[in-house]
Tab-separated table of C-alpha atoms and ligand atoms in Angstrom:
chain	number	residue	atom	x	y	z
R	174	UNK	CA	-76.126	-3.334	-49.957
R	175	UNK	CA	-78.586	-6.208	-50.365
R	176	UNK	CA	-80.688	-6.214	-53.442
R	177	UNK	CA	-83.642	-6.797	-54.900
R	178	UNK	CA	-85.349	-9.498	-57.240
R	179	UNK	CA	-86.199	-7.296	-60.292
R	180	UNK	CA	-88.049	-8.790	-63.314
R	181	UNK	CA	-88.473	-7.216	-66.709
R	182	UNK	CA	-91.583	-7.839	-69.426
R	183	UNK	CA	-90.144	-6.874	-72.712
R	184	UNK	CA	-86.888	-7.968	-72.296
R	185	UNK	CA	-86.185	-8.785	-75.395
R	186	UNK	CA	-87.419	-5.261	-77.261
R	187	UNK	CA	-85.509	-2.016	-78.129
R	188	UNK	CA	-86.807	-0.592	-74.422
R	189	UNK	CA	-85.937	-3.553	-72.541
R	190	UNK	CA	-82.755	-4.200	-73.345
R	191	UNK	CA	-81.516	-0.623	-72.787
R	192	UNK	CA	-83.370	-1.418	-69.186
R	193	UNK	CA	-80.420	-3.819	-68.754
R	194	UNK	CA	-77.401	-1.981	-70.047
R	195	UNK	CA	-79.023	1.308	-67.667
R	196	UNK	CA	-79.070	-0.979	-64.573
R	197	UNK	CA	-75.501	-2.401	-65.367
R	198	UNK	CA	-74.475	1.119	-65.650
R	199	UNK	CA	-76.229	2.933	-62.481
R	200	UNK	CA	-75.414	-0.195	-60.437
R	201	UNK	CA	-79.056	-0.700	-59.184
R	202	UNK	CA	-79.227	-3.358	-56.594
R	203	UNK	CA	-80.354	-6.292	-58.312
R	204	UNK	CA	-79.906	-10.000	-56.590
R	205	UNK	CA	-82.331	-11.988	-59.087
R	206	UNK	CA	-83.367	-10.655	-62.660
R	207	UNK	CA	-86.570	-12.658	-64.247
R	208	UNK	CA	-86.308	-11.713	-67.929
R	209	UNK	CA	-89.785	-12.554	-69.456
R	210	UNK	CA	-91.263	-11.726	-72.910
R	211	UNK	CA	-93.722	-13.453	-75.329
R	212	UNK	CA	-93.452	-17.311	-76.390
R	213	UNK	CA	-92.092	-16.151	-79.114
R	214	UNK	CA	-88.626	-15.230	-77.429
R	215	UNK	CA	-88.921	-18.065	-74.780
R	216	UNK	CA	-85.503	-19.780	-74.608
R	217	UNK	CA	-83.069	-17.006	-75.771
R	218	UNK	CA	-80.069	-15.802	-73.573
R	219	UNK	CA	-79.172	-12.394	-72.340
R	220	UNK	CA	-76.189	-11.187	-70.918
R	221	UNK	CA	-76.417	-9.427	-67.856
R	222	UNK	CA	-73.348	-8.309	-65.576
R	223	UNK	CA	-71.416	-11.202	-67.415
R	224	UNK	CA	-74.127	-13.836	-66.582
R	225	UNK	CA	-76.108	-15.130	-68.842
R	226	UNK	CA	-79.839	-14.868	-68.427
R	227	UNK	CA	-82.418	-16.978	-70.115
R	228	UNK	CA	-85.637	-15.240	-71.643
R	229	UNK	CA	-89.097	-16.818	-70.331
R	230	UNK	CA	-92.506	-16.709	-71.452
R	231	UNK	CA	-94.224	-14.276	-68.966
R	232	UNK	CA	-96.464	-16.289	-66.583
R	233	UNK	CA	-97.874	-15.543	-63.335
R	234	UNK	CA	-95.858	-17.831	-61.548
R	235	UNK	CA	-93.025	-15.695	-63.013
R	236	UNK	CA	-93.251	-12.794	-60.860
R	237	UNK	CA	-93.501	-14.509	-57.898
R	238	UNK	CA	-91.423	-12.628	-54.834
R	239	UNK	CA	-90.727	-9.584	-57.270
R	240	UNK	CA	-89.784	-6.372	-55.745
R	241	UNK	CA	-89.986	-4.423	-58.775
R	242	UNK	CA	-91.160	-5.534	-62.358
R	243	UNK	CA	-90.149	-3.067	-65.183
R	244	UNK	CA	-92.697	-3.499	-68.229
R	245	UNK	CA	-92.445	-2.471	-71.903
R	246	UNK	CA	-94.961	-4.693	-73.632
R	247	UNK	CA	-97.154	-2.281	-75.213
R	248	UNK	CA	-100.082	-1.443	-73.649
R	249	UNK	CA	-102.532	-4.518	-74.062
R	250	UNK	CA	-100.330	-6.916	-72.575
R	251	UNK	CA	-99.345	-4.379	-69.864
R	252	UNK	CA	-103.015	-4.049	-68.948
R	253	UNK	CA	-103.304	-7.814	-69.244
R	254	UNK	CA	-100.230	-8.208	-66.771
R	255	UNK	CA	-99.409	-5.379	-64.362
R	256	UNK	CA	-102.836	-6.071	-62.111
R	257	UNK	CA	-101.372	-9.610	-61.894
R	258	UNK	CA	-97.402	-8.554	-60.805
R	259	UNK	CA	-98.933	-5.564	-58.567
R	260	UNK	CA	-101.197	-8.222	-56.492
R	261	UNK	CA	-98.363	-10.391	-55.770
R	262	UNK	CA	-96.556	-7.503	-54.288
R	263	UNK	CA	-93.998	-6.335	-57.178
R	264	UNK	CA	-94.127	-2.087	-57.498
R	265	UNK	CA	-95.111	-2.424	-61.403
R	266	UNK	CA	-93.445	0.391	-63.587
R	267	UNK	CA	-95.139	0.539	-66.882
R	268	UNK	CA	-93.813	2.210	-70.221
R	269	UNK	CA	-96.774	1.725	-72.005
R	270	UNK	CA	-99.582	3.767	-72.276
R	271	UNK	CA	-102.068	1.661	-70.675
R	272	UNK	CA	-102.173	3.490	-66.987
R	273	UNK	CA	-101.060	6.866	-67.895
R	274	UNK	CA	-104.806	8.580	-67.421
R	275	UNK	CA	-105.747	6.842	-64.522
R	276	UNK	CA	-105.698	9.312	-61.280
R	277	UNK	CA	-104.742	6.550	-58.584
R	278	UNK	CA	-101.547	5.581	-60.596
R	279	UNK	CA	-99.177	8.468	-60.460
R	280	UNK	CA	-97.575	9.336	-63.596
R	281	UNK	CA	-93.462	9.945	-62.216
R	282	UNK	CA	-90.348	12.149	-63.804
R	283	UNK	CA	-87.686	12.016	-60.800
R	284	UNK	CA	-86.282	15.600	-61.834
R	285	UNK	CA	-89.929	17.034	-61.930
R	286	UNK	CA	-92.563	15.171	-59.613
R	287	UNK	CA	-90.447	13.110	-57.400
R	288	UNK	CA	-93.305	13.041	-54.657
R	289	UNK	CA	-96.073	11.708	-56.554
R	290	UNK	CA	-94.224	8.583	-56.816
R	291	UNK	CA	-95.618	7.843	-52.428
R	292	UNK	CA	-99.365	7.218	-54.229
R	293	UNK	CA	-97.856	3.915	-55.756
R	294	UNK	CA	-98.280	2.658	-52.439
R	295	UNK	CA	-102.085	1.750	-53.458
R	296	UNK	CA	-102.613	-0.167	-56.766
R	297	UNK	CA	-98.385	-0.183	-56.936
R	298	UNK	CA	-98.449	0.770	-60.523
R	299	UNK	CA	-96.262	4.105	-61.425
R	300	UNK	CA	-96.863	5.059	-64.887
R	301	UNK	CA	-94.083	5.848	-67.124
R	302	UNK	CA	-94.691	9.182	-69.184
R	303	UNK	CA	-94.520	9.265	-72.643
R	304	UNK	CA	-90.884	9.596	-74.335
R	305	UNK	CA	-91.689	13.182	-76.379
R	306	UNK	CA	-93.416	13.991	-72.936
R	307	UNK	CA	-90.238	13.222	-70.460
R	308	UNK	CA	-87.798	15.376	-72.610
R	309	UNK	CA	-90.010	18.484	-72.788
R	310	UNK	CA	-90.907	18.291	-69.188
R	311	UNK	CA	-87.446	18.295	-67.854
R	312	UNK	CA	-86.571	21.413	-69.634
R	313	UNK	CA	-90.091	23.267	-68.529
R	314	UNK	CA	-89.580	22.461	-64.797
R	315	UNK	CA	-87.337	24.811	-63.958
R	316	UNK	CA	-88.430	27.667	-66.441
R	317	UNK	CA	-91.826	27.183	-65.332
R	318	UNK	CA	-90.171	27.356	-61.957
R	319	UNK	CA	-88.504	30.857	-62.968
R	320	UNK	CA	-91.117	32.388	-65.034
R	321	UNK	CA	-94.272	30.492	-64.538
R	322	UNK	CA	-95.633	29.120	-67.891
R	323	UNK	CA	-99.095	29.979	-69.053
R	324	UNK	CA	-98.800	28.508	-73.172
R	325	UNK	CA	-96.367	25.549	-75.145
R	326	UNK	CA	-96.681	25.209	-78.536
R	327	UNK	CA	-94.207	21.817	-79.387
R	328	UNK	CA	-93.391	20.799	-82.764
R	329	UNK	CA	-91.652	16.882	-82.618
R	330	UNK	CA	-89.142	15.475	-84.861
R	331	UNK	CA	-89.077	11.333	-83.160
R	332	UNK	CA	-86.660	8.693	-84.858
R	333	UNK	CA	-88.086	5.125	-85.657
R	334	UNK	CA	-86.843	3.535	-82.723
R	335	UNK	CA	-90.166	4.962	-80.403
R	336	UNK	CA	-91.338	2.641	-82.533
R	337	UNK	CA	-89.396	-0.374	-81.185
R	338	UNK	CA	-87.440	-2.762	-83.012
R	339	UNK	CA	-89.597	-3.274	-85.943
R	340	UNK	CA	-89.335	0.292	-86.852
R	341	UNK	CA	-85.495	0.653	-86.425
R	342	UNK	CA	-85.410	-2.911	-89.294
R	343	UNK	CA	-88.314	-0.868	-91.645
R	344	UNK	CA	-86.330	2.247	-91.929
R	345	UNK	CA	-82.629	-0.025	-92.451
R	346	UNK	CA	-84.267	-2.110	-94.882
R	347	UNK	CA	-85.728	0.762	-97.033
R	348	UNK	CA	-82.115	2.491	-97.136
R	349	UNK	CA	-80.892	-0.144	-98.022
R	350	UNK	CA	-83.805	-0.723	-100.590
R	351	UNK	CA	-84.105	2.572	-102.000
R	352	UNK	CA	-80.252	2.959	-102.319
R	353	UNK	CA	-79.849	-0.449	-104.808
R	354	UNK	CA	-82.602	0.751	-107.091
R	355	UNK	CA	-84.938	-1.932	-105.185
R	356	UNK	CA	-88.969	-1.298	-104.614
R	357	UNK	CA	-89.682	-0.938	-100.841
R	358	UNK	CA	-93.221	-0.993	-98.985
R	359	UNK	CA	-94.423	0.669	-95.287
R	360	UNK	CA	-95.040	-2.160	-92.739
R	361	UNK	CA	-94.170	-0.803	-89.447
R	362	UNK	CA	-94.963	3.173	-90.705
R	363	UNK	CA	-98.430	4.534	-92.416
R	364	UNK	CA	-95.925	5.552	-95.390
R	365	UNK	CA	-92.075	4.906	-96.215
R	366	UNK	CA	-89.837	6.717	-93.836
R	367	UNK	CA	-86.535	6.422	-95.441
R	368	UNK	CA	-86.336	10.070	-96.929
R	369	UNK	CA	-89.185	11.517	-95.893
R	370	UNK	CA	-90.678	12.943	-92.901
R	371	UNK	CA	-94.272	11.082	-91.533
R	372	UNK	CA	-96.511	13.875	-89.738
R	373	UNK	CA	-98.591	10.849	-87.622
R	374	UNK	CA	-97.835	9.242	-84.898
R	375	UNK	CA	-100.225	7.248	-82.837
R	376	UNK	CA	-104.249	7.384	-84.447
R	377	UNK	CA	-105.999	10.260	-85.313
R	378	UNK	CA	-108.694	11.318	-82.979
R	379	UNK	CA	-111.718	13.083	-83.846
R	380	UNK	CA	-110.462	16.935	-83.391
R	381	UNK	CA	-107.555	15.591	-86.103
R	382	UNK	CA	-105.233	15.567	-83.315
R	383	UNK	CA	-103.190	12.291	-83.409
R	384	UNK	CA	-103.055	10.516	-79.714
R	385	UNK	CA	-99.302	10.926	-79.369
R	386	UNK	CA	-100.373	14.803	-79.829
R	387	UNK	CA	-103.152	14.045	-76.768
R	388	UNK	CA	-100.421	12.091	-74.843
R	389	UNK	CA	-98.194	15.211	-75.072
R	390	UNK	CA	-100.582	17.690	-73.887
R	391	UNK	CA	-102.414	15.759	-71.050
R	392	UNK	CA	-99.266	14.256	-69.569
R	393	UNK	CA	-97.586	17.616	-69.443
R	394	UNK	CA	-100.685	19.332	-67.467
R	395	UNK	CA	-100.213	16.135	-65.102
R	396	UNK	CA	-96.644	16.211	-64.477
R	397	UNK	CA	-96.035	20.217	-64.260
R	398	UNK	CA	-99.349	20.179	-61.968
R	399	UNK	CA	-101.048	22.823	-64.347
R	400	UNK	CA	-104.139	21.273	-65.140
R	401	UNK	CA	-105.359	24.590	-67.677
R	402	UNK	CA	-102.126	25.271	-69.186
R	403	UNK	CA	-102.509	26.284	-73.028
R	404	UNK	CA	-100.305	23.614	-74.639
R	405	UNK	CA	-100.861	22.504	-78.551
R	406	UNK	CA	-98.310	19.929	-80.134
R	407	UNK	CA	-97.484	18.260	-83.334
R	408	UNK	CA	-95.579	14.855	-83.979
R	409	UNK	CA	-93.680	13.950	-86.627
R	410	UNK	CA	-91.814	10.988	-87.390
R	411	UNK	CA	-88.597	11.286	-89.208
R	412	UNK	CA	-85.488	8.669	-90.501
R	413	UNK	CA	-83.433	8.684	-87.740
R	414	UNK	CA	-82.520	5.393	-85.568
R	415	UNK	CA	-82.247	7.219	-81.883
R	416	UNK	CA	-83.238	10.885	-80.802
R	417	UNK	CA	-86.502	12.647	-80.672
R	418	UNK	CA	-85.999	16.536	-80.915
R	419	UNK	CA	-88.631	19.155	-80.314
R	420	UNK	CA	-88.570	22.913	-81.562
R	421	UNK	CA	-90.639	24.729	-78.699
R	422	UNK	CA	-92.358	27.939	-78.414
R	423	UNK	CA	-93.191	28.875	-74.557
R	424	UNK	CA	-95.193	32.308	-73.348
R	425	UNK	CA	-94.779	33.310	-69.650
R	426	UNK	CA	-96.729	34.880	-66.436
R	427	UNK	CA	-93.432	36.675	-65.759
R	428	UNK	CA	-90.796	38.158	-67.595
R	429	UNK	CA	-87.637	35.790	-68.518
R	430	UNK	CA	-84.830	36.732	-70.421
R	431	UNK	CA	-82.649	34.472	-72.546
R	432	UNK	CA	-79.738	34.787	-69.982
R	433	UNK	CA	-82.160	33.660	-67.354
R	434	UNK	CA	-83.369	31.186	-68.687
R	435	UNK	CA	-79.776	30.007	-69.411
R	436	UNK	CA	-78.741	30.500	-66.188
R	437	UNK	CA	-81.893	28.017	-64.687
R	438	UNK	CA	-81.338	25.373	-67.410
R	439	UNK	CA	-77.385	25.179	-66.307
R	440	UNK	CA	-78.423	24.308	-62.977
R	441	UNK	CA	-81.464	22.041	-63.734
R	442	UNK	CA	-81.552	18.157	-62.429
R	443	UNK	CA	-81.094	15.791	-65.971
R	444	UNK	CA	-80.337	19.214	-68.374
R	445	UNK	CA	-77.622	19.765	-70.242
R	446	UNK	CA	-77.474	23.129	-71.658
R	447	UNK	CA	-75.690	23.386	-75.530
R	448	UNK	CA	-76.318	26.748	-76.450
R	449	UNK	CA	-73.281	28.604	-78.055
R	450	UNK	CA	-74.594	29.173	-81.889
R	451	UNK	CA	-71.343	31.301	-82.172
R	452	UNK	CA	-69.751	27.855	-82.178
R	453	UNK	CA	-72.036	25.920	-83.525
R	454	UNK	CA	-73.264	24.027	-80.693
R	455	UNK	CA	-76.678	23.343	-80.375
R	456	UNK	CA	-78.725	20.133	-79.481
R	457	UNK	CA	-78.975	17.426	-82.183
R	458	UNK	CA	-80.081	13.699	-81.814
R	459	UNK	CA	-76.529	12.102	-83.144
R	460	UNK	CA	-75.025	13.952	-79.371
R	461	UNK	CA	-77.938	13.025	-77.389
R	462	UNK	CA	-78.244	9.241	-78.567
R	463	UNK	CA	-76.289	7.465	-75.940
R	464	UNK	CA	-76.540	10.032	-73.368
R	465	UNK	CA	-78.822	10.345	-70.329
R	466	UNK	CA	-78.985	14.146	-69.972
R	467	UNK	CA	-81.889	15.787	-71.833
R	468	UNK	CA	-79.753	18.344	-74.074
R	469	UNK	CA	-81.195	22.266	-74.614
R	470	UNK	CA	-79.866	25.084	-76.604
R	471	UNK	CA	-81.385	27.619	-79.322
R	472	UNK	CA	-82.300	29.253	-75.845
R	473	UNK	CA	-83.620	32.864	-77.375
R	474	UNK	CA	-86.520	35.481	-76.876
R	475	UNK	CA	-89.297	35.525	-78.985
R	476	UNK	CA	-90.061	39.064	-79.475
R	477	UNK	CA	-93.351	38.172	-81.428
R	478	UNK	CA	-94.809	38.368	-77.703
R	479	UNK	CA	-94.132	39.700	-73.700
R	480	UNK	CA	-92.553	37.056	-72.091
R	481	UNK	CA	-91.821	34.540	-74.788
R	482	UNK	CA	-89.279	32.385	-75.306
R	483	UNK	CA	-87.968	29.197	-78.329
R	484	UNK	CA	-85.896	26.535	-77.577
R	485	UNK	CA	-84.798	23.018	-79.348
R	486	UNK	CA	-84.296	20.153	-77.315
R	487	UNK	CA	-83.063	16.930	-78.141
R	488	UNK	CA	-82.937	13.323	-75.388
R	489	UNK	CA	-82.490	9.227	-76.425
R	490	UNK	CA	-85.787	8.335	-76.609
R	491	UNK	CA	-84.992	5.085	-75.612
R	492	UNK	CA	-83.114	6.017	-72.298
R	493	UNK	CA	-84.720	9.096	-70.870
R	494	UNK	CA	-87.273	9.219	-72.876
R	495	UNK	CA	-87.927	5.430	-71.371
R	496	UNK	CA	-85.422	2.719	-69.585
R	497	UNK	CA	-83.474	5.261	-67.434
R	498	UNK	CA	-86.557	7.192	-66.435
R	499	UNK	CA	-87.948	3.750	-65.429
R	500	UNK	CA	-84.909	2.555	-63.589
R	501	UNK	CA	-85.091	5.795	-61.845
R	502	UNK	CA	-88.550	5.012	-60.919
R	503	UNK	CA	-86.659	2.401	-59.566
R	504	UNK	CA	-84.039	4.407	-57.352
R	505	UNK	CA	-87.307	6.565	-55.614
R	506	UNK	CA	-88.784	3.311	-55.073
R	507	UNK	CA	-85.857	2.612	-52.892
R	508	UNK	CA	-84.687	6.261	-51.916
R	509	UNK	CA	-88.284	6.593	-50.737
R	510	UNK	CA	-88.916	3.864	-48.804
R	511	UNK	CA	-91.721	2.186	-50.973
R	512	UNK	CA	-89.493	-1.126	-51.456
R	513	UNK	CA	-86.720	-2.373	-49.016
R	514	UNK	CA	-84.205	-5.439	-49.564
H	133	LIG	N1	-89.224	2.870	-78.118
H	133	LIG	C1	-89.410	3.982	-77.432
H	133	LIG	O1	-88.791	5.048	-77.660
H	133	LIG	C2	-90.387	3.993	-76.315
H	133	LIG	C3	-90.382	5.074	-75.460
H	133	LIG	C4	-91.295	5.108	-74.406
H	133	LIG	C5	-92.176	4.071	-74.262
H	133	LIG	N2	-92.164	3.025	-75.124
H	133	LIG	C6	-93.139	1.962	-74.924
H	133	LIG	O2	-92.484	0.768	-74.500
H	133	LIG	C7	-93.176	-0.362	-75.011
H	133	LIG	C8	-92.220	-1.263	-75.791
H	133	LIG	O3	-91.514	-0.537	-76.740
H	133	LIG	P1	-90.242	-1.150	-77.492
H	133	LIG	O4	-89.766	-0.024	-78.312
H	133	LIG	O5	-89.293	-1.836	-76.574
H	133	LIG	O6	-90.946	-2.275	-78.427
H	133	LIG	P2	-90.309	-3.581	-79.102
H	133	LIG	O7	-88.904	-3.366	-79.484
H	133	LIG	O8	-91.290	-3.965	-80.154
H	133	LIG	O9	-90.344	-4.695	-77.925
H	133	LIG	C9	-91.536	-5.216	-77.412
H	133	LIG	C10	-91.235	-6.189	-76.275
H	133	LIG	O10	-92.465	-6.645	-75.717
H	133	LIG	C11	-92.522	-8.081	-75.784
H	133	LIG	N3	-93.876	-8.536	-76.045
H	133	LIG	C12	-94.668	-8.243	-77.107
H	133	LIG	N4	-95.853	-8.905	-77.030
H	133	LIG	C13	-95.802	-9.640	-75.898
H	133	LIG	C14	-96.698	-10.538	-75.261
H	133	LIG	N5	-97.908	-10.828	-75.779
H	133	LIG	N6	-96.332	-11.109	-74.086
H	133	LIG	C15	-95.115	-10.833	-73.556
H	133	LIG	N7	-94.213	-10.002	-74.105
H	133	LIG	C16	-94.554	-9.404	-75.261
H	133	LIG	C17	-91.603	-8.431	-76.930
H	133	LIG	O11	-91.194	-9.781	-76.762
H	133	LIG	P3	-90.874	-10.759	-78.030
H	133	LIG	O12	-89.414	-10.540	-78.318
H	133	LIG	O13	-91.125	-12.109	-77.448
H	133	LIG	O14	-91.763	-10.377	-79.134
H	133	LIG	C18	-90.469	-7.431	-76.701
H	133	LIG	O15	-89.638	-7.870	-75.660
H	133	LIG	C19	-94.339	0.208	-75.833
H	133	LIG	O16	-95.471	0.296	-74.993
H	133	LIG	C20	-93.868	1.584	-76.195
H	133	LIG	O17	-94.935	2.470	-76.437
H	133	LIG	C21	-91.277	2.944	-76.133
């Protein structure tokens, strides 16, 4: 199969370079890879399917004949940028925030919204959710599907890495600190991480809601297509390297028993059920790191209402929760006949 000419802005950061090792691994079609970032990184070499690739500045002569451009910049540059990659004809997925609330830039999880991804055919810019927000859809989907959900309440528990490189070195460094009697200071986090748990992610907005919290509860009325649902959340950040977890309280239309909801998690696209507490298996963030499935368990009724049920779910933050939901942004790109080689 031919391929494409594919270029990535962030190459160099924590999301970027799990972009590359996810399209080594799926075996996307890729003919040409432009690998920018900021001056910064200009000049430094990345492997890629046993070539070596050097790292440019991003320009606008640098997306030139782009199919596809993967960003993870952080929002300001990807505001400055995707307008510029989109108008020379490159299908622009974003991880940042920066287009997530706009209503002509559809905001895509394969496993729950495939379809939206056809209004990309305007502005081609496809917004990448929010990593908390990706997880906790792909469990709802098909319980929503089962049951129909009228109320989440979603408590997080994110490692440092959502936080990109920077906050992977702070929480290192402070270990390492804190464990040879050595003073240690926050830079990357409001307060030190190592050994203690951070209950702020993102600012606070005026309700005292933090905007990760926001993030969580308008991208989940977007994606599920439930634009009332009741949905309150909390994010914490906690000393961990990879995994974001989520302890989740859900109330129903219809009834839905434990076994049911079992039975439609086994079968759901990107799920991998873990729910035998008789053996101790469960969901935590050291199995989930490294894989691509979004992992559920602690699947039980919650007879404090009708038609409740709790759950814990656990995903990489860094590849569903962003690279391998990008790349495959990617695939429906292809599979859907918005790009062709
Ligand atoms: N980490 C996660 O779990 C996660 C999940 C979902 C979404 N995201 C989003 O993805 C984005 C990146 O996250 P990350 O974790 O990969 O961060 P990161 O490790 O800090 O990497 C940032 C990348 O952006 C590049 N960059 C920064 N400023 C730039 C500029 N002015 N011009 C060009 N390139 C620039 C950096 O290049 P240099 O090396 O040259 O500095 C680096 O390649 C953020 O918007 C984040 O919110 C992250």
């Amino acid at each position: 199969m031919a391929g494409f000419k594919l270029a990535i802005l962030g190459a160099t950061g924590a999301v970027g370079r799990e972009m590359l090792s996810i399209l080594e691994e799926r075996d996307f079609p890729v003919d040409e890879l432009v690998l920018l970032a900021s001056k910064r990184s200009e000049g430094e070499k990345i492997d890629f399917r046993g070539d070596e690739i050097t790292v440019r500045e991003v320009s606008e002569r640098a997306f030139h004949d782009c199919d596809i451009a993967l960003f993870s910049p952080g929002a300001e540059v990807s505001r400055r940028w995707a307008p510029i990659a989109a108008a020379q004809g490159a299908f622009v997925v974003d991880n940042s925030s920066a287009f997530r609330g706009e209503a002509d830039v559809p905001l895509v999880v394969p496993e729950v919204n495939p379809e939206a991804i056809d209004q990309a055919r305007g502005r081609h810019i496809i917004a990448n959710p929010n990593c908390s927000t990706i997880q906790l859809v792909v469990a709802l989907k098909p319980l929503h599907d089962a049951a129909s959900l009228t109320r989440v309440v979603v408590s997080t528990y994110q490692s440092v890495s959502g936080k990109g490189q920077r906050g992977m070195a702070e929480l290192e460094k402070q270990v390492s600190d804190l464990m040879n009697c050595r003073e240690t200071a926050p830079e990357a986090f409001q307060h030190r991480i190592a050994f203690n748990l951070i209950p702020h992610i993102d600012d606070f907005t005026e309700g005292g809601a933090t905007k990760e919290e926001l993030k969580m509860v308008n991208e989940t009325r977007r994606l599920l297509d439930l634009p009332s649902l009741a949905i309150s959340a909390t994010c914490v950040r906690v000393p961990l390297f990879i995994g974001h977890s989520e302890s989740v309280n859900l109330s129903f239309a219809r009834p839905i028993t434990a076994e049911q909801a079992r039975e439609a998690l086994l079968t759901a696209p990107g799920v991998k059920l873990l729910d035998d507490p008789a053996r101790n298996i469960y969901p935590m963030p050291m199995l989930a790191a490294g894989d691509s499935a979004v992992h559920v368990g602690r699947v039980r009724e919650d007879k404090s209402q009708p038609n409740g049920l709790d759950l814990f779910i656990c995903a990489d933050n860094l590849r569903k929760g962003a690279a391998l939901n990008a790349v495959q942004i990617a695939e429906l790109l292809v599979q859907r006949g918005l790009v062709s080689a």
